[in-house]
Structures are given as structure tokens and as C-alpha cells.
Short mmCIF file of C-alpha atoms in Angstrom, two decimals:
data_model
loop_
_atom_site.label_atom_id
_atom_site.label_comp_id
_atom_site.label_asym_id
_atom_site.label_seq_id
_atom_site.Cartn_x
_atom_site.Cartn_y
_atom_site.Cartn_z
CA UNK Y 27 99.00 80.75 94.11
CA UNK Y 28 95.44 82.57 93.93
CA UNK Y 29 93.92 83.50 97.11
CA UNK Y 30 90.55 84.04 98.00
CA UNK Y 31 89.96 87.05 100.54
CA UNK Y 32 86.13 87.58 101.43
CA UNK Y 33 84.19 88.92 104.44
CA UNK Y 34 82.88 85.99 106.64
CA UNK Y 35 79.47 84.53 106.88
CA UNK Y 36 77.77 82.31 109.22
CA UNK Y 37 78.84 79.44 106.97
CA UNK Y 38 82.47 80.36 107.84
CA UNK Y 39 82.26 79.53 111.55
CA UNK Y 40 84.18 76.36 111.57
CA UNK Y 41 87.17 78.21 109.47
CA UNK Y 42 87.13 81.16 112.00
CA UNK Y 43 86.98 79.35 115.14
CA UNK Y 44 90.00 77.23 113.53
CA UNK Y 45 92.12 80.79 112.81
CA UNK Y 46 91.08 81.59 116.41
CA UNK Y 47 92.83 78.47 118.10
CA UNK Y 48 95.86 78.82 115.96
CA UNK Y 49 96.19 82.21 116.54
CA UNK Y 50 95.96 81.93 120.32
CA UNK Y 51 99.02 79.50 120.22
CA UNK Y 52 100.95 81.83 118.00
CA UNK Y 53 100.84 84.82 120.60
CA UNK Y 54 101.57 82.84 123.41
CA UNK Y 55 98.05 82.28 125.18
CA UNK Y 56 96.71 79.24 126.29
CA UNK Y 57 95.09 76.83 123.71
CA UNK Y 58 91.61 77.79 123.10
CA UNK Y 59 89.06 74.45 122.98
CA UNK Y 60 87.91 73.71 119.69
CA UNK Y 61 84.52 73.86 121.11
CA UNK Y 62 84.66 77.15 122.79
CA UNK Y 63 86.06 78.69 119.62
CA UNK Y 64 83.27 76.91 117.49
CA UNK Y 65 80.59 78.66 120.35
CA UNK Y 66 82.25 81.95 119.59
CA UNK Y 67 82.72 82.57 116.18
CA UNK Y 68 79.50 81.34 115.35
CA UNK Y 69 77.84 83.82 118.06
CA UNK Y 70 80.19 86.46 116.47
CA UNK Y 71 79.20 85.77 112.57
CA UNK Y 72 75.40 86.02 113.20
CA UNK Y 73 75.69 89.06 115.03
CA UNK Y 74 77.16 91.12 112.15
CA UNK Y 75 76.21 93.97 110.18
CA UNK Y 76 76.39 93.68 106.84
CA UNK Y 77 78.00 97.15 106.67
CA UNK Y 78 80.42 96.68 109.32
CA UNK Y 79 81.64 92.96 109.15
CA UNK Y 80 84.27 92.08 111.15
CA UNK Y 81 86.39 89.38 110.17
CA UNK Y 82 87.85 88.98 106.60
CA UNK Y 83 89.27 85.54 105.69
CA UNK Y 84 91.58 84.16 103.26
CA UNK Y 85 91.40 81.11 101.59
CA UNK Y 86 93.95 79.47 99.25
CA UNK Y 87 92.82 76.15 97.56
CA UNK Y 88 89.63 76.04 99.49
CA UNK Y 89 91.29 76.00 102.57
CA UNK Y 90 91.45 78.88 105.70
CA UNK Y 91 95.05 80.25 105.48
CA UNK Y 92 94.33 84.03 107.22
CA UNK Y 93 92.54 86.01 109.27
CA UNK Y 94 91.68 89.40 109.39
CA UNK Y 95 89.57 90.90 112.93
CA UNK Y 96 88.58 94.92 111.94
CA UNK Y 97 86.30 97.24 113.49
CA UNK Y 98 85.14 100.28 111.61
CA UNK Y 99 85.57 103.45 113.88
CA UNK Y 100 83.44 106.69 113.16
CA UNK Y 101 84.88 110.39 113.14
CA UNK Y 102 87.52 111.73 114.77
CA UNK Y 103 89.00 114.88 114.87
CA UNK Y 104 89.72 114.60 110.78
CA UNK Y 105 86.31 113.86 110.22
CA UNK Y 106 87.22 110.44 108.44
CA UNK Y 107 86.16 106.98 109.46
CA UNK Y 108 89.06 104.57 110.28
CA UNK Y 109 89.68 100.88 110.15
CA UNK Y 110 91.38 99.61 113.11
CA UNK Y 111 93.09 96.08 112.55
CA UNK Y 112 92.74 94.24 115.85
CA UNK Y 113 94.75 91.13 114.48
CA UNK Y 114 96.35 89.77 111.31
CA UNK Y 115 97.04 86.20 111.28
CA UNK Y 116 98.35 84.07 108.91
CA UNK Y 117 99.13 80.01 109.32
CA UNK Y 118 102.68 78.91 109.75
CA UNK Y 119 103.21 76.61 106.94
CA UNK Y 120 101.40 79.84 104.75
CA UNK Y 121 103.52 82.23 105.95
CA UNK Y 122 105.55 84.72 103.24
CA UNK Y 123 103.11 83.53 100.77
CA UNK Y 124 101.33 86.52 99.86
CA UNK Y 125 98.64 85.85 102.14
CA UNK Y 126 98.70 88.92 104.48
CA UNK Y 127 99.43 90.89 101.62
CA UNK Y 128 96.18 89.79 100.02
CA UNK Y 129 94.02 90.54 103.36
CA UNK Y 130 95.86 93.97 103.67
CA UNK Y 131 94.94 94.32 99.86
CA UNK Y 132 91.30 93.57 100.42
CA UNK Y 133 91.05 95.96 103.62
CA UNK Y 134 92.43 98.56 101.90
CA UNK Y 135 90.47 98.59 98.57
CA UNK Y 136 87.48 98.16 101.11
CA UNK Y 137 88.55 101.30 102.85
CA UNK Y 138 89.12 103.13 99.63
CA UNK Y 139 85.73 102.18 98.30
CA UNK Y 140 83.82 103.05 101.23
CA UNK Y 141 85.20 106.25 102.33
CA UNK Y 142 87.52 104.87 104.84
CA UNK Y 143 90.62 106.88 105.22
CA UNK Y 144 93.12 104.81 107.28
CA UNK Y 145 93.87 101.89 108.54
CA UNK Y 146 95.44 101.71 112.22
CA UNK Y 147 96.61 98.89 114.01
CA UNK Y 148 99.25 97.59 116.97
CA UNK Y 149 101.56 94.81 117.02
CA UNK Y 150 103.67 93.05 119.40
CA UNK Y 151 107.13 94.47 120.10
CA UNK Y 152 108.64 91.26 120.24
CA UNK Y 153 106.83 90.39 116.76
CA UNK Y 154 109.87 91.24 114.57
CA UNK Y 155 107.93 89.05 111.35
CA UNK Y 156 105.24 91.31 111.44
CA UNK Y 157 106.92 94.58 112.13
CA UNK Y 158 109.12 93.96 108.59
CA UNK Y 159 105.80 93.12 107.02
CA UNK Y 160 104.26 96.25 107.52
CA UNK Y 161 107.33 98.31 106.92
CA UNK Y 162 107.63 96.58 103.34
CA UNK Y 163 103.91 98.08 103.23
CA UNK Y 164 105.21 101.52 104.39
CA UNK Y 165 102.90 101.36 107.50
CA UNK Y 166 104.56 104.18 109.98
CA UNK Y 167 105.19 103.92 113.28
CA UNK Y 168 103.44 106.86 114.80
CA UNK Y 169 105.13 106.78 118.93
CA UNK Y 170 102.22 109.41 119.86
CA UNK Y 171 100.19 106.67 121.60
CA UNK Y 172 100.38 104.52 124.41
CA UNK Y 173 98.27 101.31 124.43
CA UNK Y 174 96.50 101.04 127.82
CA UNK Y 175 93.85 98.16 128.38
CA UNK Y 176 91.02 97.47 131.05
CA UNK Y 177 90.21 93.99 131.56
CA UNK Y 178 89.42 91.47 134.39
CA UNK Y 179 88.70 93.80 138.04
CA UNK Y 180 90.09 96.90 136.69
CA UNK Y 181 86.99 96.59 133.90
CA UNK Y 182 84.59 95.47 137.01
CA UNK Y 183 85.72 98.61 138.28
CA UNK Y 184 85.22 100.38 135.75
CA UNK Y 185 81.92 99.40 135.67
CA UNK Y 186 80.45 100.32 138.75
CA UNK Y 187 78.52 104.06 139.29
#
């Protein structure tokens, strides 16, 4: 089965906000409206740099079977750029397929052509499919951080002077 892994474009909204809906099922949030989603990833897609896109997407037979949502960090204290996967999704009925493998492929020869020396990313504990994925990659599990979040008041907060 050939897939198809390429950086989104405008004319990808409709795929995107699809992968968004699906994916919000899959980790247990509420449904997202199709509409909503549409709104979004369209909003999203036009506002990206051509250097630093942000979503990759994989397509087998013409049809949206993954999702990849990156950000490109600069420097740290190595001095090397990183790519930080926010979320890797893959459809159920595509699942152990060779999809994810392709949009891990395509990140990483992106990385290695541009200078990018790592790729970091979380998962959920209770995600036991994805944790053997990225083993069978030889991702590492590096215990030195803790994942702390501000949303909702604590980001209003956060916020004020």
C-alpha cells in the first residue's frame, strides 16, 4: 500500500478538520462539530509559514488516513532546533498499516534535511498502542520531565500584570 505524506495546504482543510473530529473521539474528548473543525483548520492552514508548517498528512488511495500536528522549536541549551510532535493520529480501520511509520518517516527526513536535530513528543500513559509504536522506533523514554499545562482560569491568571 503506497502512502502519500505531504505538508498541508489550504486545499487540505476539509481532510484536516476530518483528522481533527476523529481524533478528538479517539482520546476521549467530546465530539468536535464538523463545522467548528472546518472553521479551524482552515483558519490554521492560511496562517502558516511556509518554513514552519504545521500539520503533515497522510493519504493512502486519495483518501486522509493520518495526521501529524508539529511545531518547530528554536535553540536550546544544545544549540539545535527541535521538532516537537504535539499529536500523531492515525484512523482506526488504518491502523498497523504503515501509516504512522510513513508520517514519522517524513518528519524525520524533514528534520534531517533542515538541520533539525530531534524530535520530542508525549503520549498518553494509558495509550499502550502508541507507546509499543514508538519503542519499535527506539524513541526513549527520557523521565527528566514533568508535563504541566495552563489552560482555562489558571491561563486567565496567568495573564494578568
Amino acid at each position: 500500500m503506497a502512502v502519500d505524506v505531504r505538508w498541508a495546504t489550504t486545499e487540505d482543510a476539509a481532510a484536516l478538520a476530518a483528522m481533527l473530529c476523529e481524533m478528538a473521539v479517539h482520546y476521549r474528548q467530546p465530539p468536535l462539530a464538523a463545522e467548528r473543525a472546518l472553521a479551524a483548520a482552515r483558519k490554521w492552514l492560511a496562517e502558516e509559514s511556509p518554513a514552519y508548517p504545521h500539520f503533515a498528512l497522510a493519504f493512502v488511495a486519495g483518501e486522509v488516513s493520518g495526521l501529524a500536528s508539529v511545531a518547530i522549536a528554536h535553540p536550546g541549551i544544545d544549540l539545535e532546533r527541535l521538532l516537537f510532535l504535539k499529536d500523531l493520529f492515525v484512523r482506526g480501520e488504518a491502523r498497523n498499516a504503515g501509516i504512522g511509520r510513513a508520517l514519522i518517516g517524513f518528519l524525520a527526513d524533514h528534520c534531517r534535511r533542515h538541520g533539525i536535530g530531534r524530535i520530542d513528543l508525549t503520549t498518553e500513559d494509558w495509550n499502550e498502542g502508541a507507546l509499543r509504536f514508538y519503542a519499535r522506533l527506539g524513541a526513549e523514554r527520557h523521565g527528566q520531565k514533568i508535563v504541566l499545562r495552563l489552560s482555562g482560569e489558571s491561563l486567565a491568571v496567568a495573564a494578568k500584570p
